[in-house]
Amino acid sequence: MSSLTLRLLSMVAGYVCTIALAGCGSTTVTPTFPAATGLPKPDRVLVFDFAATPAEAGIDSGTGSLPQTEEDVQVGKALAQALSVNLVKELRNQGIDAYRANETAPPGETTASIKGRLLRDDRGTSTTSAPVGFSVRSSKVRTQVQISQGTGIKLQLVGEAETATPSSLIPGTGANTGVDADAASTAQAVAERVITYYRQQGWIK
């Protein structure tokens, strides 16, 4: 799974949704894989901490990427953890049974899993995609997210997309400044897509 391209749940492939977020501009959600239909309602939704470094995403750090500073890694990991916390909260507020993956049992046959990775604006040697690995100097918090359901040979991709949120982080100020706000904005965008999907399936009102 770690070698797969991770992207966010979408309703229609190729459709770009812009969500206004108070105080931080807007978040764009760009679907890249159409959402699956006809699946059973998930028994739970597990949220995994997003990969903040190429190594965490199972990618060779020398493949089309630029080196990360100690601050990049520190802030990226803090952002990933805060994103998980906020995403679980957003989903639970809408009646969706969500948990951080490290705080509950492993996924079952109908469990939905949300996995992702943080990207950076600078492309390094890559000309086709943003490199994996958080950078505090990026002007936006970018993510690739993947929603899947099941486990083992019964694992099925539900949907994929990318998000981009204007960043409030300032280099040199540490892991606490701006992390919570950026995590909340990104979590809201991800949760909205999941919630919309649940509503379209008739699983929540």
mmCIF file of C-alpha atoms in Angstrom:
data_model
loop_
_atom_site.group_PDB
_atom_site.id
_atom_site.type_symbol
_atom_site.label_atom_id
_atom_site.label_comp_id
_atom_site.label_asym_id
_atom_site.label_seq_id
_atom_site.Cartn_x
_atom_site.Cartn_y
_atom_site.Cartn_z
ATOM 1 C CA MET A 1 0.000 0.000 0.000
ATOM 2 C CA SER A 2 2.829 2.413 0.765
ATOM 3 C CA SER A 3 3.907 2.476 -2.857
ATOM 4 C CA LEU A 4 0.471 3.474 -4.127
ATOM 5 C CA THR A 5 -0.310 7.044 -5.053
ATOM 6 C CA LEU A 6 -2.442 8.325 -2.173
ATOM 7 C CA ARG A 7 -5.232 10.747 -2.957
ATOM 8 C CA LEU A 8 -8.520 12.048 -1.545
ATOM 9 C CA LEU A 9 -12.083 10.668 -1.940
ATOM 10 C CA SER A 10 -13.997 12.371 -4.782
ATOM 11 C CA MET A 11 -17.510 12.281 -6.157
ATOM 12 C CA VAL A 12 -16.816 12.902 -9.867
ATOM 13 C CA ALA A 13 -13.486 12.468 -11.625
ATOM 14 C CA GLY A 14 -12.082 15.656 -13.095
ATOM 15 C CA TYR A 15 -14.343 17.932 -11.045
ATOM 16 C CA VAL A 16 -12.578 20.567 -8.952
ATOM 17 C CA CYS A 17 -14.281 21.667 -5.743
ATOM 18 C CA THR A 18 -13.248 24.858 -3.982
ATOM 19 C CA ILE A 19 -14.309 25.169 -0.355
ATOM 20 C CA ALA A 20 -14.230 28.538 1.392
ATOM 21 C CA LEU A 21 -12.555 28.309 4.792
ATOM 22 C CA ALA A 22 -12.886 31.192 7.206
ATOM 23 C CA GLY A 23 -9.674 33.034 7.921
ATOM 24 C CA CYS A 24 -7.377 31.044 5.635
ATOM 25 C CA GLY A 25 -8.490 31.581 2.043
ATOM 26 C CA SER A 26 -9.721 28.467 0.246
ATOM 27 C CA THR A 27 -8.872 24.811 -0.107
ATOM 28 C CA THR A 28 -8.998 23.146 -3.515
ATOM 29 C CA VAL A 29 -9.904 19.470 -3.797
ATOM 30 C CA THR A 30 -8.991 17.907 -7.146
ATOM 31 C CA PRO A 31 -10.443 14.407 -7.644
ATOM 32 C CA THR A 32 -8.257 12.064 -9.690
ATOM 33 C CA PHE A 33 -10.208 8.808 -9.363
ATOM 34 C CA PRO A 34 -14.023 8.444 -9.488
ATOM 35 C CA ALA A 35 -15.673 7.365 -6.249
ATOM 36 C CA ALA A 36 -16.766 3.731 -6.206
ATOM 37 C CA THR A 37 -20.452 2.871 -5.843
ATOM 38 C CA GLY A 38 -22.341 -0.167 -4.620
ATOM 39 C CA LEU A 39 -20.090 -0.799 -1.638
ATOM 40 C CA PRO A 40 -21.463 -1.790 1.788
ATOM 41 C CA LYS A 41 -21.575 0.839 4.518
ATOM 42 C CA PRO A 42 -18.234 0.808 6.353
ATOM 43 C CA ASP A 43 -18.344 -0.535 9.887
ATOM 44 C CA ARG A 44 -15.727 2.088 10.804
ATOM 45 C CA VAL A 45 -13.452 4.678 9.238
ATOM 46 C CA LEU A 46 -9.789 4.516 10.207
ATOM 47 C CA VAL A 47 -7.624 7.618 9.776
ATOM 48 C CA PHE A 48 -3.903 6.984 9.371
ATOM 49 C CA ASP A 49 -1.315 9.716 9.997
ATOM 50 C CA PHE A 50 -0.225 11.129 6.644
ATOM 51 C CA ALA A 51 3.342 10.476 5.529
ATOM 52 C CA ALA A 52 5.472 13.577 6.126
ATOM 53 C CA THR A 53 8.685 12.221 4.562
ATOM 54 C CA PRO A 54 9.467 10.123 1.468
ATOM 55 C CA ALA A 55 10.617 7.293 3.754
ATOM 56 C CA GLU A 56 7.254 7.198 5.540
ATOM 57 C CA ALA A 57 5.568 6.944 2.128
ATOM 58 C CA GLY A 58 7.853 4.097 1.081
ATOM 59 C CA ILE A 59 9.642 6.230 -1.506
ATOM 60 C CA ASP A 60 13.357 6.619 -2.141
ATOM 61 C CA SER A 61 14.173 10.142 -0.924
ATOM 62 C CA GLY A 62 16.564 10.589 -3.852
ATOM 63 C CA THR A 63 13.883 9.998 -6.484
ATOM 64 C CA GLY A 64 12.859 13.406 -7.823
ATOM 65 C CA SER A 65 12.815 14.952 -4.357
ATOM 66 C CA LEU A 66 14.625 17.729 -2.530
ATOM 67 C CA PRO A 67 16.215 17.293 0.904
ATOM 68 C CA GLN A 68 14.128 18.117 3.956
ATOM 69 C CA THR A 69 15.420 20.105 6.895
ATOM 70 C CA GLU A 70 15.002 19.006 10.486
ATOM 71 C CA GLU A 71 12.273 21.640 10.809
ATOM 72 C CA ASP A 72 10.460 20.255 7.742
ATOM 73 C CA VAL A 73 10.325 16.807 9.313
ATOM 74 C CA GLN A 74 9.393 18.044 12.785
ATOM 75 C CA VAL A 75 6.603 20.342 11.611
ATOM 76 C CA GLY A 76 5.410 17.826 9.017
ATOM 77 C CA LYS A 77 4.978 15.087 11.609
ATOM 78 C CA ALA A 78 3.161 17.484 13.950
ATOM 79 C CA LEU A 79 0.880 18.548 11.097
ATOM 80 C CA ALA A 80 0.138 14.934 10.152
ATOM 81 C CA GLN A 81 -0.851 14.046 13.712
ATOM 82 C CA ALA A 82 -3.008 17.159 14.108
ATOM 83 C CA LEU A 83 -4.672 16.415 10.757
ATOM 84 C CA SER A 84 -5.652 12.928 11.950
ATOM 85 C CA VAL A 85 -7.111 14.287 15.187
ATOM 86 C CA ASN A 86 -9.106 16.972 13.377
ATOM 87 C CA LEU A 87 -10.343 14.614 10.663
ATOM 88 C CA VAL A 88 -11.648 12.095 13.197
ATOM 89 C CA LYS A 89 -13.415 14.914 15.020
ATOM 90 C CA GLU A 90 -15.029 16.269 11.835
ATOM 91 C CA LEU A 91 -16.313 12.831 10.824
ATOM 92 C CA ARG A 92 -17.657 11.992 14.281
ATOM 93 C CA ASN A 93 -19.517 15.295 14.383
ATOM 94 C CA GLN A 94 -21.525 14.017 11.401
ATOM 95 C CA GLY A 95 -22.294 10.640 12.956
ATOM 96 C CA ILE A 96 -19.547 8.697 11.176
ATOM 97 C CA ASP A 97 -17.795 6.115 13.366
ATOM 98 C CA ALA A 98 -14.186 7.269 12.891
ATOM 99 C CA TYR A 99 -10.969 6.508 14.785
ATOM 100 C CA ARG A 100 -7.256 7.143 14.521
ATOM 101 C CA ALA A 101 -5.798 3.929 13.151
ATOM 102 C CA ASN A 102 -3.279 3.589 15.991
ATOM 103 C CA GLU A 103 -6.035 3.716 18.625
ATOM 104 C CA THR A 104 -8.326 0.882 17.483
ATOM 105 C CA ALA A 105 -8.379 -2.620 16.003
ATOM 106 C CA PRO A 106 -7.012 -3.265 12.482
ATOM 107 C CA PRO A 107 -9.389 -2.831 9.533
ATOM 108 C CA GLY A 108 -11.898 -5.560 8.670
ATOM 109 C CA GLU A 109 -13.604 -6.496 5.398
ATOM 110 C CA THR A 110 -15.909 -3.457 5.389
ATOM 111 C CA THR A 111 -13.683 -0.955 7.207
ATOM 112 C CA ALA A 112 -12.792 2.218 5.306
ATOM 113 C CA SER A 113 -9.232 3.541 5.591
ATOM 114 C CA ILE A 114 -8.010 7.063 4.898
ATOM 115 C CA LYS A 115 -4.313 7.291 4.104
ATOM 116 C CA GLY A 116 -2.298 10.112 2.602
ATOM 117 C CA ARG A 117 0.952 11.938 2.265
ATOM 118 C CA LEU A 118 2.069 15.541 2.476
ATOM 119 C CA LEU A 119 3.581 17.169 -0.608
ATOM 120 C CA ARG A 120 5.730 20.226 -1.242
ATOM 121 C CA ASP A 121 5.448 23.022 -3.780
ATOM 122 C CA ASP A 122 8.976 22.756 -5.136
ATOM 123 C CA ARG A 123 9.275 19.967 -7.681
ATOM 124 C CA GLY A 124 12.984 19.145 -7.495
ATOM 125 C CA THR A 125 13.886 17.009 -10.517
ATOM 126 C CA SER A 126 10.271 15.980 -11.098
ATOM 127 C CA THR A 127 8.344 17.851 -13.777
ATOM 128 C CA THR A 128 5.077 15.919 -13.482
ATOM 129 C CA SER A 129 4.170 15.943 -9.795
ATOM 130 C CA ALA A 130 4.973 17.608 -6.502
ATOM 131 C CA PRO A 131 7.570 15.658 -4.494
ATOM 132 C CA VAL A 132 6.484 13.751 -1.422
ATOM 133 C CA GLY A 133 7.708 15.223 1.858
ATOM 134 C CA PHE A 134 6.511 18.238 3.775
ATOM 135 C CA SER A 135 8.285 21.603 3.476
ATOM 136 C CA VAL A 136 7.576 24.454 5.872
ATOM 137 C CA ARG A 137 8.575 26.873 3.101
ATOM 138 C CA SER A 138 5.763 25.767 0.773
ATOM 139 C CA SER A 139 3.086 28.396 0.220
ATOM 140 C CA LYS A 140 0.358 25.752 0.490
ATOM 141 C CA VAL A 141 -0.251 22.605 2.498
ATOM 142 C CA ARG A 142 -0.645 20.002 -0.241
ATOM 143 C CA THR A 143 -1.803 16.427 0.230
ATOM 144 C CA GLN A 144 -2.526 13.306 -1.748
ATOM 145 C CA VAL A 145 -5.148 11.111 -0.088
ATOM 146 C CA GLN A 146 -6.554 7.667 -0.794
ATOM 147 C CA ILE A 147 -9.752 6.149 0.555
ATOM 148 C CA SER A 148 -9.963 2.350 0.474
ATOM 149 C CA GLN A 149 -12.252 -0.278 1.940
ATOM 150 C CA GLY A 150 -11.517 -3.775 3.175
ATOM 151 C CA THR A 151 -8.238 -5.510 3.842
ATOM 152 C CA GLY A 152 -5.883 -8.042 2.248
ATOM 153 C CA ILE A 153 -7.052 -9.477 -1.075
ATOM 154 C CA LYS A 154 -10.449 -7.838 -0.559
ATOM 155 C CA LEU A 155 -8.993 -4.326 -0.382
ATOM 156 C CA GLN A 156 -10.787 -1.994 -2.814
ATOM 157 C CA LEU A 157 -9.998 1.571 -3.797
ATOM 158 C CA VAL A 158 -12.930 3.909 -3.109
ATOM 159 C CA GLY A 159 -11.534 7.214 -4.414
ATOM 160 C CA GLU A 160 -8.517 9.496 -4.721
ATOM 161 C CA ALA A 161 -7.769 13.226 -4.970
ATOM 162 C CA GLU A 162 -5.359 15.990 -4.045
ATOM 163 C CA THR A 163 -5.879 18.984 -1.756
ATOM 164 C CA ALA A 164 -4.152 22.350 -1.513
ATOM 165 C CA THR A 165 -4.676 24.737 1.401
ATOM 166 C CA PRO A 166 -2.975 28.146 1.819
ATOM 167 C CA SER A 167 -0.366 27.708 4.541
ATOM 168 C CA SER A 168 -0.097 29.895 7.631
ATOM 169 C CA LEU A 169 3.222 28.342 8.684
ATOM 170 C CA ILE A 170 6.289 30.555 9.037
ATOM 171 C CA PRO A 171 9.768 29.007 8.747
ATOM 172 C CA GLY A 172 11.830 29.178 11.907
ATOM 173 C CA THR A 173 8.893 29.466 14.308
ATOM 174 C CA GLY A 174 8.689 25.814 15.362
ATOM 175 C CA ALA A 175 6.070 23.083 15.132
ATOM 176 C CA ASN A 176 3.293 24.834 17.051
ATOM 177 C CA THR A 177 2.783 28.048 15.079
ATOM 178 C CA GLY A 178 0.091 27.611 12.428
ATOM 179 C CA VAL A 179 -0.026 23.806 12.594
ATOM 180 C CA ASP A 180 -3.450 23.546 14.225
ATOM 181 C CA ALA A 181 -5.052 26.024 11.814
ATOM 182 C CA ASP A 182 -3.604 24.343 8.733
ATOM 183 C CA ALA A 183 -4.513 20.881 9.996
ATOM 184 C CA ALA A 184 -8.083 21.976 10.717
ATOM 185 C CA SER A 185 -8.509 23.508 7.239
ATOM 186 C CA THR A 186 -7.222 20.424 5.447
ATOM 187 C CA ALA A 187 -9.235 18.073 7.672
ATOM 188 C CA GLN A 188 -12.398 20.025 6.916
ATOM 189 C CA ALA A 189 -11.891 19.603 3.175
ATOM 190 C CA VAL A 190 -11.190 15.874 3.442
ATOM 191 C CA ALA A 191 -14.119 15.303 5.803
ATOM 192 C CA GLU A 192 -16.528 17.188 3.539
ATOM 193 C CA ARG A 193 -15.809 14.810 0.666
ATOM 194 C CA VAL A 194 -16.331 11.755 2.892
ATOM 195 C CA ILE A 195 -19.514 13.199 4.386
ATOM 196 C CA THR A 196 -20.909 14.002 0.931
ATOM 197 C CA TYR A 197 -20.195 10.439 -0.198
ATOM 198 C CA TYR A 198 -21.957 9.028 2.869
ATOM 199 C CA ARG A 199 -24.988 11.204 2.197
ATOM 200 C CA GLN A 200 -25.181 10.190 -1.437
ATOM 201 C CA GLN A 201 -25.132 6.551 -0.380
ATOM 202 C CA GLY A 202 -27.944 7.220 2.090
ATOM 203 C CA TRP A 203 -25.818 6.227 5.093
ATOM 204 C CA ILE A 204 -26.284 9.532 6.932
ATOM 205 C CA LYS A 205 -28.712 12.439 6.570
#
